[in-house]
mmCIF file of C-alpha atoms in Angstrom:
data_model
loop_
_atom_site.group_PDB
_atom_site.id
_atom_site.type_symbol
_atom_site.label_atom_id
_atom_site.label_comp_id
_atom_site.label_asym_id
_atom_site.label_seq_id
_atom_site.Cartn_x
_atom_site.Cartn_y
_atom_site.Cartn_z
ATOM 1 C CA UNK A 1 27.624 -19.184 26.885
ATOM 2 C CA UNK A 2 25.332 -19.695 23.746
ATOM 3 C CA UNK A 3 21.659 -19.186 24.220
ATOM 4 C CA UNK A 4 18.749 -19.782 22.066
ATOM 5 C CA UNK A 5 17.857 -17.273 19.122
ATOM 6 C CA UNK A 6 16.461 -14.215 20.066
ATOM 7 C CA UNK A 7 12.952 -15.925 17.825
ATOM 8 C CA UNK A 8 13.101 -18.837 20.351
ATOM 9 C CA UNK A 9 13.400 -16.888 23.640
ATOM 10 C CA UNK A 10 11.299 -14.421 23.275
ATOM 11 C CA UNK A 11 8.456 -16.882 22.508
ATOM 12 C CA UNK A 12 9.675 -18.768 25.379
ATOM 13 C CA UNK A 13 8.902 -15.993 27.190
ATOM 14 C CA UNK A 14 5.729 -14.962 25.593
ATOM 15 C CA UNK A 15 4.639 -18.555 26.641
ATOM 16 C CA UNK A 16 5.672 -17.398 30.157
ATOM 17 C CA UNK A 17 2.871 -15.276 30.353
ATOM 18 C CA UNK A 18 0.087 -18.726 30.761
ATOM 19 C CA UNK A 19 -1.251 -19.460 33.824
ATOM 20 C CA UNK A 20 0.609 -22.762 35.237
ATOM 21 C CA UNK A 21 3.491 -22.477 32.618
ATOM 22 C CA UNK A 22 6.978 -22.173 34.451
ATOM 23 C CA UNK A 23 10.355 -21.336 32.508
ATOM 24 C CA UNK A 24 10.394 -25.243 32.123
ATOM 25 C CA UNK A 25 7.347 -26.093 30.629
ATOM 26 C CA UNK A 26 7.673 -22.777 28.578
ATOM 27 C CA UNK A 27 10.929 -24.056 26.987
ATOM 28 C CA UNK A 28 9.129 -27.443 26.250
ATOM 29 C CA UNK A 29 6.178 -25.499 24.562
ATOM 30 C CA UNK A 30 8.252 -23.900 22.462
ATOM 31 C CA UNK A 31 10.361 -26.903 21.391
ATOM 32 C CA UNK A 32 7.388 -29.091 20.613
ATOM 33 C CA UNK A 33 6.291 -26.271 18.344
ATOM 34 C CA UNK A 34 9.517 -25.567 16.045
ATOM 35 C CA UNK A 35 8.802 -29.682 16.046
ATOM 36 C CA UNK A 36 6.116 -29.427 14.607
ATOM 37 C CA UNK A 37 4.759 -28.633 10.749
ATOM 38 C CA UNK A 38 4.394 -24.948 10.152
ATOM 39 C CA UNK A 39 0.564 -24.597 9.693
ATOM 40 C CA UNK A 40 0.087 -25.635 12.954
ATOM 41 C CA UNK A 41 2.200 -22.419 14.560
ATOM 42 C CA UNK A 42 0.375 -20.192 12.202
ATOM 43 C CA UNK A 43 -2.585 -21.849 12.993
ATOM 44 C CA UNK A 44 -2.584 -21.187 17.053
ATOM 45 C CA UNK A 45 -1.106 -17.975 16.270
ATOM 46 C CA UNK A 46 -4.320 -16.634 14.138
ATOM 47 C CA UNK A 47 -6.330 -18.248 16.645
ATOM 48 C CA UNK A 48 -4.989 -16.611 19.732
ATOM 49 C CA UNK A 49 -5.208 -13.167 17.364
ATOM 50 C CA UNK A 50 -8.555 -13.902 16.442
ATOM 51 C CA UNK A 51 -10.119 -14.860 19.145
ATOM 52 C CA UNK A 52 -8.448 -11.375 21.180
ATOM 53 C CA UNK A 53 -9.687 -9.347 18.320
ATOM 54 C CA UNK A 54 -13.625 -10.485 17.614
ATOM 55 C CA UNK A 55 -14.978 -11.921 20.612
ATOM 56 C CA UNK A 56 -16.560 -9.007 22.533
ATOM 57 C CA UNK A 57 -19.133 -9.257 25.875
ATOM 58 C CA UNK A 58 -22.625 -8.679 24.613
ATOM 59 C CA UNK A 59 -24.173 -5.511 25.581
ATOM 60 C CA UNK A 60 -27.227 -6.828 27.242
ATOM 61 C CA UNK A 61 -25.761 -9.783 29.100
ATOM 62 C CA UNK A 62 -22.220 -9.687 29.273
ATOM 63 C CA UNK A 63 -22.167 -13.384 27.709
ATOM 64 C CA UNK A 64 -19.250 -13.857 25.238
ATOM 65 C CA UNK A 65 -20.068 -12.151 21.903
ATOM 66 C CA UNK A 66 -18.575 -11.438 17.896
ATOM 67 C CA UNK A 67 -17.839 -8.385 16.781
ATOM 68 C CA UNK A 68 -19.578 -6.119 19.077
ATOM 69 C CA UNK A 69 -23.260 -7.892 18.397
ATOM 70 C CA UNK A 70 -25.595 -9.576 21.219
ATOM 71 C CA UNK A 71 -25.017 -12.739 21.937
ATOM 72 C CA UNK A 72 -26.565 -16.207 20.505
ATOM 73 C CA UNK A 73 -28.575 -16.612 23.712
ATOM 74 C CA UNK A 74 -30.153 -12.701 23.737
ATOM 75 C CA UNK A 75 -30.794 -13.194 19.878
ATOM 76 C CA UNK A 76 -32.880 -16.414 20.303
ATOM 77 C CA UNK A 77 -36.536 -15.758 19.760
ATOM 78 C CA UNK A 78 -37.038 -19.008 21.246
ATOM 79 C CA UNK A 79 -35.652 -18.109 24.638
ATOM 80 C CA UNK A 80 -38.193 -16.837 27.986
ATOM 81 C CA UNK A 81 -37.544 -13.393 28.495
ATOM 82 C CA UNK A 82 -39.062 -13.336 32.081
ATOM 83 C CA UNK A 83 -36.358 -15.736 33.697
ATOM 84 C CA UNK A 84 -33.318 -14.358 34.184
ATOM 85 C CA UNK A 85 -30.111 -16.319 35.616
ATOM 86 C CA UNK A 86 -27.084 -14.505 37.356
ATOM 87 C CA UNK A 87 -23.743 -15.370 37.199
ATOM 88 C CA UNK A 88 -19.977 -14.412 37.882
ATOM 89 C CA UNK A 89 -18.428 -15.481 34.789
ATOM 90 C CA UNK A 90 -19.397 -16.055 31.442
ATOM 91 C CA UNK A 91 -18.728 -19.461 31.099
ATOM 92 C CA UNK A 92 -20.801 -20.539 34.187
ATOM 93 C CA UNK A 93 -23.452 -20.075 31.149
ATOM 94 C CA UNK A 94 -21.884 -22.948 28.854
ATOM 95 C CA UNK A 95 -21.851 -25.148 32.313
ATOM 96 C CA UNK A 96 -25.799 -23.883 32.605
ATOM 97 C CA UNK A 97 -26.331 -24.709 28.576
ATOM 98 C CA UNK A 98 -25.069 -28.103 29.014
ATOM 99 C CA UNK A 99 -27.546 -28.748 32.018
ATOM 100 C CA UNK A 100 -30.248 -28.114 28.902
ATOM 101 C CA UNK A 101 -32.664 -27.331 31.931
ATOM 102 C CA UNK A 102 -33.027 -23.568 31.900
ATOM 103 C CA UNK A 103 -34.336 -21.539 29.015
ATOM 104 C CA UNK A 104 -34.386 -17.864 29.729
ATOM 105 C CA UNK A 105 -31.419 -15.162 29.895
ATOM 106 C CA UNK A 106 -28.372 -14.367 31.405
ATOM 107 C CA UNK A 107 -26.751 -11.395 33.197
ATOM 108 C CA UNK A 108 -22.562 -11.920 33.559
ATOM 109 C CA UNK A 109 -21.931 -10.308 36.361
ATOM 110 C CA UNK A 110 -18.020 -10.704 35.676
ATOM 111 C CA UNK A 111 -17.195 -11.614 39.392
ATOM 112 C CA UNK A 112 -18.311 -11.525 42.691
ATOM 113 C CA UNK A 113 -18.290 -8.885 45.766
ATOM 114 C CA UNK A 114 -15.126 -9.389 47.772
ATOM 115 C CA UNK A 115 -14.068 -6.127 49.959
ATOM 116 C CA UNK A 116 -10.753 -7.666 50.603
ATOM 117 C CA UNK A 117 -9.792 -7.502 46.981
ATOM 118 C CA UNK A 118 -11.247 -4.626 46.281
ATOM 119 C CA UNK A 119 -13.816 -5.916 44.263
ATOM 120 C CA UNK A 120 -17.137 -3.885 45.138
ATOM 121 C CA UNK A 121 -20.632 -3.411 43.260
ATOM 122 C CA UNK A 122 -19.100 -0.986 40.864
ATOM 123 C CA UNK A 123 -16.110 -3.474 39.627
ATOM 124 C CA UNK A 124 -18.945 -5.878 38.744
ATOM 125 C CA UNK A 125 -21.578 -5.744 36.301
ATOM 126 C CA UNK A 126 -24.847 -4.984 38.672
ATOM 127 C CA UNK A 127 -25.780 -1.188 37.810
ATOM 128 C CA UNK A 128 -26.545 -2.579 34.480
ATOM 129 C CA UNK A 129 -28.610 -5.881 35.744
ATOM 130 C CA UNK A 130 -30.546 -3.084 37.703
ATOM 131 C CA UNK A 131 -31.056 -1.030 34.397
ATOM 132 C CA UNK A 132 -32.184 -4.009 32.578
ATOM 133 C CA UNK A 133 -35.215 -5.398 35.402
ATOM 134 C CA UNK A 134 -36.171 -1.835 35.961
ATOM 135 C CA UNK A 135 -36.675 -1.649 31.257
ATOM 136 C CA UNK A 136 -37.526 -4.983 31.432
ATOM 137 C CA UNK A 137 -39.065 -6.330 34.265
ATOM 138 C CA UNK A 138 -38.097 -9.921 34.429
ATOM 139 C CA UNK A 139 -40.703 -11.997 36.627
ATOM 140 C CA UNK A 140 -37.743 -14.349 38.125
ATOM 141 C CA UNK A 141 -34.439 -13.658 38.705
ATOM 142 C CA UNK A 142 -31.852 -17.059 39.995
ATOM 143 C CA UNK A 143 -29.014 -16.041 41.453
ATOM 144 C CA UNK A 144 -26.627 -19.324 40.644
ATOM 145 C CA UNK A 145 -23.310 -17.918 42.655
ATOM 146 C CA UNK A 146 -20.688 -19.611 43.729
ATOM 147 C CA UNK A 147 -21.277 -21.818 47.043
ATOM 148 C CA UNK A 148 -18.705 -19.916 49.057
ATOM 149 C CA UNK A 149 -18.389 -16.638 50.940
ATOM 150 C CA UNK A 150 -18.161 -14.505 48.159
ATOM 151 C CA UNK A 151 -20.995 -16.108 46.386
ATOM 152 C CA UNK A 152 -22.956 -15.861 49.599
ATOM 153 C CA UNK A 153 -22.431 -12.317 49.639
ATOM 154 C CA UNK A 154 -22.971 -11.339 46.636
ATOM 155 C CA UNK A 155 -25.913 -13.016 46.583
ATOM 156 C CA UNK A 156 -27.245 -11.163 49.851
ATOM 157 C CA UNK A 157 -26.339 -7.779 48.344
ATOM 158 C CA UNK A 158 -28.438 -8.688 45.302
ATOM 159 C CA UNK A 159 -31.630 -10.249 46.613
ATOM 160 C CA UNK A 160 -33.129 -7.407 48.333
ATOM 161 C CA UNK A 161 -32.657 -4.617 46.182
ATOM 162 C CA UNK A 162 -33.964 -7.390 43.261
ATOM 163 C CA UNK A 163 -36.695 -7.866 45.314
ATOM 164 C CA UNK A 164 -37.458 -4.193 45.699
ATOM 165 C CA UNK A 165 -37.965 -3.776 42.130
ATOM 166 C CA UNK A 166 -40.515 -6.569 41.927
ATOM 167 C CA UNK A 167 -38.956 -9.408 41.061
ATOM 168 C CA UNK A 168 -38.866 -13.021 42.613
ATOM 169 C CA UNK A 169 -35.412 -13.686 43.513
ATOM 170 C CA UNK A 170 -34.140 -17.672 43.939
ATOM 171 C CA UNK A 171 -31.528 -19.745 44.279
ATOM 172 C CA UNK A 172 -30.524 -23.486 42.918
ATOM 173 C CA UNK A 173 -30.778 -26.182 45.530
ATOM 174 C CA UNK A 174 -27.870 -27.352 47.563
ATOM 175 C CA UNK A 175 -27.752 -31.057 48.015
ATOM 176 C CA UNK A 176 -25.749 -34.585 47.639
ATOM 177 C CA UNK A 177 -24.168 -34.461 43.905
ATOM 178 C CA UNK A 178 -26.413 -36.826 41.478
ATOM 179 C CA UNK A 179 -24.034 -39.502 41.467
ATOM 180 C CA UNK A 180 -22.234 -39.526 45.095
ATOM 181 C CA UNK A 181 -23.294 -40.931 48.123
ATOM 182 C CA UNK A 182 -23.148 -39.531 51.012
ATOM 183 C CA UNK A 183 -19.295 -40.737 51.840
ATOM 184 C CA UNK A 184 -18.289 -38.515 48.837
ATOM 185 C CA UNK A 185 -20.452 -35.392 50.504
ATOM 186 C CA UNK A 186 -19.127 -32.650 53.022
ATOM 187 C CA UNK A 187 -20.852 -31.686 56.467
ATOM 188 C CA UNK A 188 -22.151 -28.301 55.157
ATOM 189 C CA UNK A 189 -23.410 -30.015 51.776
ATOM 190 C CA UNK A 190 -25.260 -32.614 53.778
ATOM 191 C CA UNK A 191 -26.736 -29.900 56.194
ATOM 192 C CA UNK A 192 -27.837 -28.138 52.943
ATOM 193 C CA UNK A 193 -29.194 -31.964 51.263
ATOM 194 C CA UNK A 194 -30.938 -32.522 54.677
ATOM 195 C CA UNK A 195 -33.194 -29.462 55.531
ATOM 196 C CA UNK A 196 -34.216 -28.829 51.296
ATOM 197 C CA UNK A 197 -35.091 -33.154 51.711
ATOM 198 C CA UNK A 198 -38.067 -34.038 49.269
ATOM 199 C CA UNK A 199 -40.790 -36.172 50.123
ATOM 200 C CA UNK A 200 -40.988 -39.783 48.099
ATOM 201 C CA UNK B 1 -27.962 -25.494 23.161
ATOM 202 C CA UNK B 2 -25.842 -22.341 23.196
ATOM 203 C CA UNK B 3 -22.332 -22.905 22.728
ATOM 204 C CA UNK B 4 -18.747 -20.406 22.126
ATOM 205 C CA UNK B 5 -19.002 -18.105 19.294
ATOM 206 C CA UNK B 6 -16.486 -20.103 16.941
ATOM 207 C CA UNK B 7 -13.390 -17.629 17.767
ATOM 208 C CA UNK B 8 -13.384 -19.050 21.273
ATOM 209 C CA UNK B 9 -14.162 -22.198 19.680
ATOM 210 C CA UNK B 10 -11.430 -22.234 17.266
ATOM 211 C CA UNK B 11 -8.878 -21.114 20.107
ATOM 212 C CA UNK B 12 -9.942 -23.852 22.204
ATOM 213 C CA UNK B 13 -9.625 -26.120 19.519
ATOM 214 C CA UNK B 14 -6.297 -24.623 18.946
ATOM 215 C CA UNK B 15 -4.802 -24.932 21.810
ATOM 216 C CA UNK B 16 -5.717 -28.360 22.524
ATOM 217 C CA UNK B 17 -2.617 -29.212 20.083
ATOM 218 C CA UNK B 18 -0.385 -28.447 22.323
ATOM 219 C CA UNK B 19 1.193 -31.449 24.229
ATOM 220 C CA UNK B 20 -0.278 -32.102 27.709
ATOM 221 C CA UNK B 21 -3.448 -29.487 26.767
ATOM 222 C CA UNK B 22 -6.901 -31.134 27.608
ATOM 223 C CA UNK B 23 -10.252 -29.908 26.927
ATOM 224 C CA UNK B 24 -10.278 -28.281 30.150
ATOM 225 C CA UNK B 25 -7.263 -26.975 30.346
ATOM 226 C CA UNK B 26 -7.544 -25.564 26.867
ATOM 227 C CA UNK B 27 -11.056 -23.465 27.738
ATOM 228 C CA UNK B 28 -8.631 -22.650 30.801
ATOM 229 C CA UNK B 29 -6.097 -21.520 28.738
ATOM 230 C CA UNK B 30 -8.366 -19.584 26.341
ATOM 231 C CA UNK B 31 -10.683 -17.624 28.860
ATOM 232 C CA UNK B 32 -7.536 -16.460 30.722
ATOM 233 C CA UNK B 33 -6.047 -14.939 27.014
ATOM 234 C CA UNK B 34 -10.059 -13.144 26.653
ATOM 235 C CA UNK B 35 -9.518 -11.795 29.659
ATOM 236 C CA UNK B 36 -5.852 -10.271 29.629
ATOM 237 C CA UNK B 37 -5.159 -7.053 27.869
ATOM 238 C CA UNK B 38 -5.059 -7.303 24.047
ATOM 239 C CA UNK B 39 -1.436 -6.843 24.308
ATOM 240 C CA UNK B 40 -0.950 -9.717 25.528
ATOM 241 C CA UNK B 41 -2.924 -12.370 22.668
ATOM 242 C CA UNK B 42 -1.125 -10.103 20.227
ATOM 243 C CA UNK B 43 2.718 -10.554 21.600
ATOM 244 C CA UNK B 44 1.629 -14.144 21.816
ATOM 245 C CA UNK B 45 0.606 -14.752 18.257
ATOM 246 C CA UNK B 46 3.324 -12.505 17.177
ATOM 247 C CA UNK B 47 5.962 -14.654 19.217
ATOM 248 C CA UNK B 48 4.306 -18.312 17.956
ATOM 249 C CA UNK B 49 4.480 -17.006 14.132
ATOM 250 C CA UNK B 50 7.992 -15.194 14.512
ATOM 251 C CA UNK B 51 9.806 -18.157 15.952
ATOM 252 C CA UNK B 52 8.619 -21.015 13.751
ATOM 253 C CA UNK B 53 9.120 -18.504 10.391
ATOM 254 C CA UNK B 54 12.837 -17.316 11.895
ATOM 255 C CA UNK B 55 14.091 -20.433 13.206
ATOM 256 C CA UNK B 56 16.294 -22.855 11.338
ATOM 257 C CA UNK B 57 18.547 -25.746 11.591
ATOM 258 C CA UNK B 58 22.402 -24.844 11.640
ATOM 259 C CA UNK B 59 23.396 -25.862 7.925
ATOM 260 C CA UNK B 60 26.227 -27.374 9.361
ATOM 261 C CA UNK B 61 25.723 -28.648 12.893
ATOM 262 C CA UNK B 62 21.486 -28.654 13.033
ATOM 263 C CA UNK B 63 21.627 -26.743 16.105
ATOM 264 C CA UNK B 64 18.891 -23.853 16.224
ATOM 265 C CA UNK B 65 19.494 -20.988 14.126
ATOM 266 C CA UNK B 66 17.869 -17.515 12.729
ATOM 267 C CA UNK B 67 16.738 -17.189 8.706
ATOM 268 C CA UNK B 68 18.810 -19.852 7.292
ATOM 269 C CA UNK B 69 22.297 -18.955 8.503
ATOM 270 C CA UNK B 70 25.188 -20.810 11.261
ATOM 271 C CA UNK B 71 23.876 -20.937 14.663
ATOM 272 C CA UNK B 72 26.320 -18.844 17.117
ATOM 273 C CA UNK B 73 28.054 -21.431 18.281
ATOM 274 C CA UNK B 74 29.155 -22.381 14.549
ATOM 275 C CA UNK B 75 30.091 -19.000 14.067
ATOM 276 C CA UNK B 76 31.885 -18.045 17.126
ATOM 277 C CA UNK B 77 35.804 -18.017 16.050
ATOM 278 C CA UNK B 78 36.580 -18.567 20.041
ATOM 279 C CA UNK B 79 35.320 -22.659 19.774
ATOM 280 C CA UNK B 80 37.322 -25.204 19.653
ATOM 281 C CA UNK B 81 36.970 -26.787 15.979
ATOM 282 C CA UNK B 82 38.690 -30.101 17.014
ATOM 283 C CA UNK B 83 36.252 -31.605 19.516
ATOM 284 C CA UNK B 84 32.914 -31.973 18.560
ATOM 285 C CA UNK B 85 29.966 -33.473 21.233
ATOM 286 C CA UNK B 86 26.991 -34.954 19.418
ATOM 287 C CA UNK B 87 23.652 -34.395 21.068
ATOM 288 C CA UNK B 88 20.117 -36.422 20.004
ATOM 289 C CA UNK B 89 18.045 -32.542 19.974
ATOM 290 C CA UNK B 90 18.898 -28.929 19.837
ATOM 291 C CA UNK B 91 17.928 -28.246 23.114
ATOM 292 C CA UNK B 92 20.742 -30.320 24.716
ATOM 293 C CA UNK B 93 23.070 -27.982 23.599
ATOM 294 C CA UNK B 94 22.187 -25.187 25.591
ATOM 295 C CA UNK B 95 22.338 -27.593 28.888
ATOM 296 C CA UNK B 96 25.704 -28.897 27.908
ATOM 297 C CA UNK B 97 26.317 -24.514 27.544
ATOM 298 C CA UNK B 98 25.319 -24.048 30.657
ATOM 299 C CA UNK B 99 27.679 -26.617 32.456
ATOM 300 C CA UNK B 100 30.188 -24.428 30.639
ATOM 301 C CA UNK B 101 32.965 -26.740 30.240
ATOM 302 C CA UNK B 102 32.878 -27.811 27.094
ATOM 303 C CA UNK B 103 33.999 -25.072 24.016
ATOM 304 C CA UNK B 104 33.968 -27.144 21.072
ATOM 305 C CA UNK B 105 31.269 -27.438 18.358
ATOM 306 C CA UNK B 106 28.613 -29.790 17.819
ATOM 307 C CA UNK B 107 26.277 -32.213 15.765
ATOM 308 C CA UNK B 108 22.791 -32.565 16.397
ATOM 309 C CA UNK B 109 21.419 -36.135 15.294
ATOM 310 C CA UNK B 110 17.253 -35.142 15.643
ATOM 311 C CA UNK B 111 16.673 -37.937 17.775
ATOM 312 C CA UNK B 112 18.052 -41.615 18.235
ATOM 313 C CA UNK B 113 18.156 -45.149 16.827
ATOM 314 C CA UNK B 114 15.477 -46.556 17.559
ATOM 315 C CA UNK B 115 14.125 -50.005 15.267
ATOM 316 C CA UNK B 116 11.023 -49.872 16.517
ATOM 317 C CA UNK B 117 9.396 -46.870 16.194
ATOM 318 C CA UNK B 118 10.886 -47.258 12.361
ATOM 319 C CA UNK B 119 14.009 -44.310 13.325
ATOM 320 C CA UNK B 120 17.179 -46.022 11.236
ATOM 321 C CA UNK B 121 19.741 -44.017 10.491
ATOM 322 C CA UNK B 122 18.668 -42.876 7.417
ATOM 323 C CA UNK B 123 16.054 -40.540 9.598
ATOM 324 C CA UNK B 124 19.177 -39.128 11.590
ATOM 325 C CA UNK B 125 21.078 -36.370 10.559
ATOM 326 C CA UNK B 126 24.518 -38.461 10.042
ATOM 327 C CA UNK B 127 25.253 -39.167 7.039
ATOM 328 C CA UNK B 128 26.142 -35.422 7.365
ATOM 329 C CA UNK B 129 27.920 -36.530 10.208
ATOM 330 C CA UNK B 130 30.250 -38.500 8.518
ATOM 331 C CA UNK B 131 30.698 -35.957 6.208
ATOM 332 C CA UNK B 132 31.962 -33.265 8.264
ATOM 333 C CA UNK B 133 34.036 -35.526 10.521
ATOM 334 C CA UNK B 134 35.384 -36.544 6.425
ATOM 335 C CA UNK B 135 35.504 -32.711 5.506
ATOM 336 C CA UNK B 136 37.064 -31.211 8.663
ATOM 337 C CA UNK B 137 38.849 -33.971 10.393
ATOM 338 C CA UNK B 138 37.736 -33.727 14.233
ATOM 339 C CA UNK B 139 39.941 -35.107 16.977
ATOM 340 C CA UNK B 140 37.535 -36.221 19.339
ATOM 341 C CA UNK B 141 33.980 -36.581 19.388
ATOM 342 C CA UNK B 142 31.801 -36.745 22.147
ATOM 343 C CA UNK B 143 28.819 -39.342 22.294
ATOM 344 C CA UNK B 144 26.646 -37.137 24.696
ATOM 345 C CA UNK B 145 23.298 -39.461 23.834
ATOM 346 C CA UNK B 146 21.016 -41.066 26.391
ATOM 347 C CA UNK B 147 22.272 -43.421 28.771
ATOM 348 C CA UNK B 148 18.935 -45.346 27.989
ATOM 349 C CA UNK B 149 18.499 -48.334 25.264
ATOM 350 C CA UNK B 150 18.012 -46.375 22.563
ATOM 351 C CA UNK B 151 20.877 -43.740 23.514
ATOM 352 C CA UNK B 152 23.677 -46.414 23.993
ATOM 353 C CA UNK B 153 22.307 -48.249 20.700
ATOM 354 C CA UNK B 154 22.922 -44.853 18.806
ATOM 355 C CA UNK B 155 26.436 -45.233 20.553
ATOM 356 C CA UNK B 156 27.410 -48.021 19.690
ATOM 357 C CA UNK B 157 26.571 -47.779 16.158
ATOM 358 C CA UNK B 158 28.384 -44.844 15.543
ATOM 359 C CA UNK B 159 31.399 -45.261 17.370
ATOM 360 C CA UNK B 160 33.242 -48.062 15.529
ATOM 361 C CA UNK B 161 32.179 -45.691 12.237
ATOM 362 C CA UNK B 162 33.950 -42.920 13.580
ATOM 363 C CA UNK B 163 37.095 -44.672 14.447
ATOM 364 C CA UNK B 164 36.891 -45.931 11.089
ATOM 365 C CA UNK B 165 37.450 -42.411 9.888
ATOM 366 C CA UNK B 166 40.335 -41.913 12.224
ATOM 367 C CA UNK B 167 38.895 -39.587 15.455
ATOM 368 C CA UNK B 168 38.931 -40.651 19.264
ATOM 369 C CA UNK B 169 35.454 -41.261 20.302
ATOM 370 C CA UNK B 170 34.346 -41.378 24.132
ATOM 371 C CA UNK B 171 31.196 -40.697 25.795
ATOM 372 C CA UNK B 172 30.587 -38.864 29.189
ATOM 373 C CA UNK B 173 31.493 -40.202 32.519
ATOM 374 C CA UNK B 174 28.374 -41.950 34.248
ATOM 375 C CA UNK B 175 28.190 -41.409 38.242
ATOM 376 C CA UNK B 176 26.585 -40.134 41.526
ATOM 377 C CA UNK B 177 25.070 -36.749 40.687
ATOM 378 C CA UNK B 178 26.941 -34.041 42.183
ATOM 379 C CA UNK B 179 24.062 -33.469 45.104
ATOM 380 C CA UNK B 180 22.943 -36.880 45.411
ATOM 381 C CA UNK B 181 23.696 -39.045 48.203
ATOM 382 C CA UNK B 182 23.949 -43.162 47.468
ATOM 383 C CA UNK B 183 20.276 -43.459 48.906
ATOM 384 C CA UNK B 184 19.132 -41.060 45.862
ATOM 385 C CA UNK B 185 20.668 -43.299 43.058
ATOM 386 C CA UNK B 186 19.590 -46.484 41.418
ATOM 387 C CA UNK B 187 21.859 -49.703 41.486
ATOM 388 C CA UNK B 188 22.444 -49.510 37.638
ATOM 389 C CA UNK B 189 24.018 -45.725 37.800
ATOM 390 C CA UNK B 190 25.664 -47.116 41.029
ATOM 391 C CA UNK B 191 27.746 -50.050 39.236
ATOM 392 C CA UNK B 192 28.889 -47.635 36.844
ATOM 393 C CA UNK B 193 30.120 -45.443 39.882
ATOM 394 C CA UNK B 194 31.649 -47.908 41.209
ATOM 395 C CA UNK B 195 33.562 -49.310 38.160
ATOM 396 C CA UNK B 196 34.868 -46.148 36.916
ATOM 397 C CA UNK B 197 35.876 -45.031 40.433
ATOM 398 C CA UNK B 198 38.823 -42.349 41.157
ATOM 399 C CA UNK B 199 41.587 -42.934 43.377
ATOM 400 C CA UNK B 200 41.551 -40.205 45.691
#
């Protein structure tokens, strides 16, 4: 039986290797690009390289970094040093950017504590948000986890040794979404909206 | 506002190109490759560069092939060089391969008639068609094109050209699919079923 080139398969199967691409939709990739003009292969190719090759964590935070540098956020003068937010992955901090509300640092903690998977304190990146309060000593620290168990948990493992080393510790509020009603809501959401309710 | 150092951004940006790739799915796409071994962007970029500098057209049949030479199925002495099938793409060969039942050669047409979108023939690889069947004198040649508009309008302009030039043209049987039940079929598919019925 004839096959494809040895070229075409083994990028077929290179393609393999994405999250949500099947041996289908592999083949399909790698169709539309021997469609298309050369410079866009090479381009997506130097890209991929790139990207693999310069971007680093930055030292301090753990946000995406260049070439082994701190990141844009820890080497803004303009940002307050005393507020701190936590979170599991670095691009929580792009989702926190576009908010435009909060000003200070980060600390990427690069997951969150789940014992079934193995994933304890030392798998994440918390011995080093402990080094930087105790050098820097932060006044606020907001811990904006996930919603769920293992954001819960982390979250309770964190607070009180934060708290022992001086800090205030927080949390974002939990409440109705600003554009749904309360059809669009779930029970435990609308438990949360109802006890942090504001007076008007 | 902070955004991706312009790696990332460039990767997203990248990948977007690829058909069915939104903005999401891209910075999906993207954080998963910064977070795999390095091994892994390399083999990638390697694989994306290799295949669209290696892979050719078949001189003579436009069927994939490596650095400019016959695709395997031109070269293998074993085929059948008086039957030809003629496919719309490349990659309709290898399912025709895989059905296994047919050992001749073929000609790959890069797509089908189609008036509106501006495809005449002149964008279709057949005037070297015509040339080969002139050059090599096929028996039989196999429409295997689309049983859709454009597909049967690509038929039926070649066929009465190749007859001209003396070889037997037919296209596949159309039928029930070899699973499928009559519930699972559409009445169109089901005339033709009908019609070219076997007497059993």
């Amino acid at each position: 039986m004839a096959e494809y080139p040895p070229a075409m398969r083994e990028l077929i199967e290179a393609l393999r290797l994405l999250p949500s691409v099947g041996p289908r939709g592999a083949e399909r990739l790698a169709l539309f690009l021997l469609q298309q003009p050369e410079a866009l292969s090479e381009r997506l190719a130097r890209a991929v390289y790139d990207a693999r090759k310069k971007i680093t964590r930055c030292p301090e935070c753990g946000n995406f970094a260049e070439d082994g540098g701190l990141c844009s956020i820890c080497q803004d003068p303009s940002r307050d040093r005393t507020v701190w937010c936590v979170v599991e992955q670095a691009n929580d901090i792009l989702q926190l950017e576009k908010a435009g509300t909060f000003r200070g640092l980060y600390h990427v903690l690069g997951g969150r504590l789940s014992p079934l998977d193995g994933i304890g304190p030392e798998q994440l990146n918390i011995d080093k948000l402990f080094k930087r309060v105790e050098e820097q000593g932060p006044s606020e620290i907001i811990l904006a986890l996930g919603a769920d168990v293992e954001g819960e948990t982390t979250a309770h493992y964190l607070a009180p040794k934060l708290k022992e080393l001086g800090v205030k510790v927080s949390q974002p509020a939990r409440g109705l979404s600003a554009a749904g009603g309360l059809a669009y809501t779930d029970s435990v959401t609308l438990g949360y909206a109802l006890d942090g309710r504001s007076e008007l």
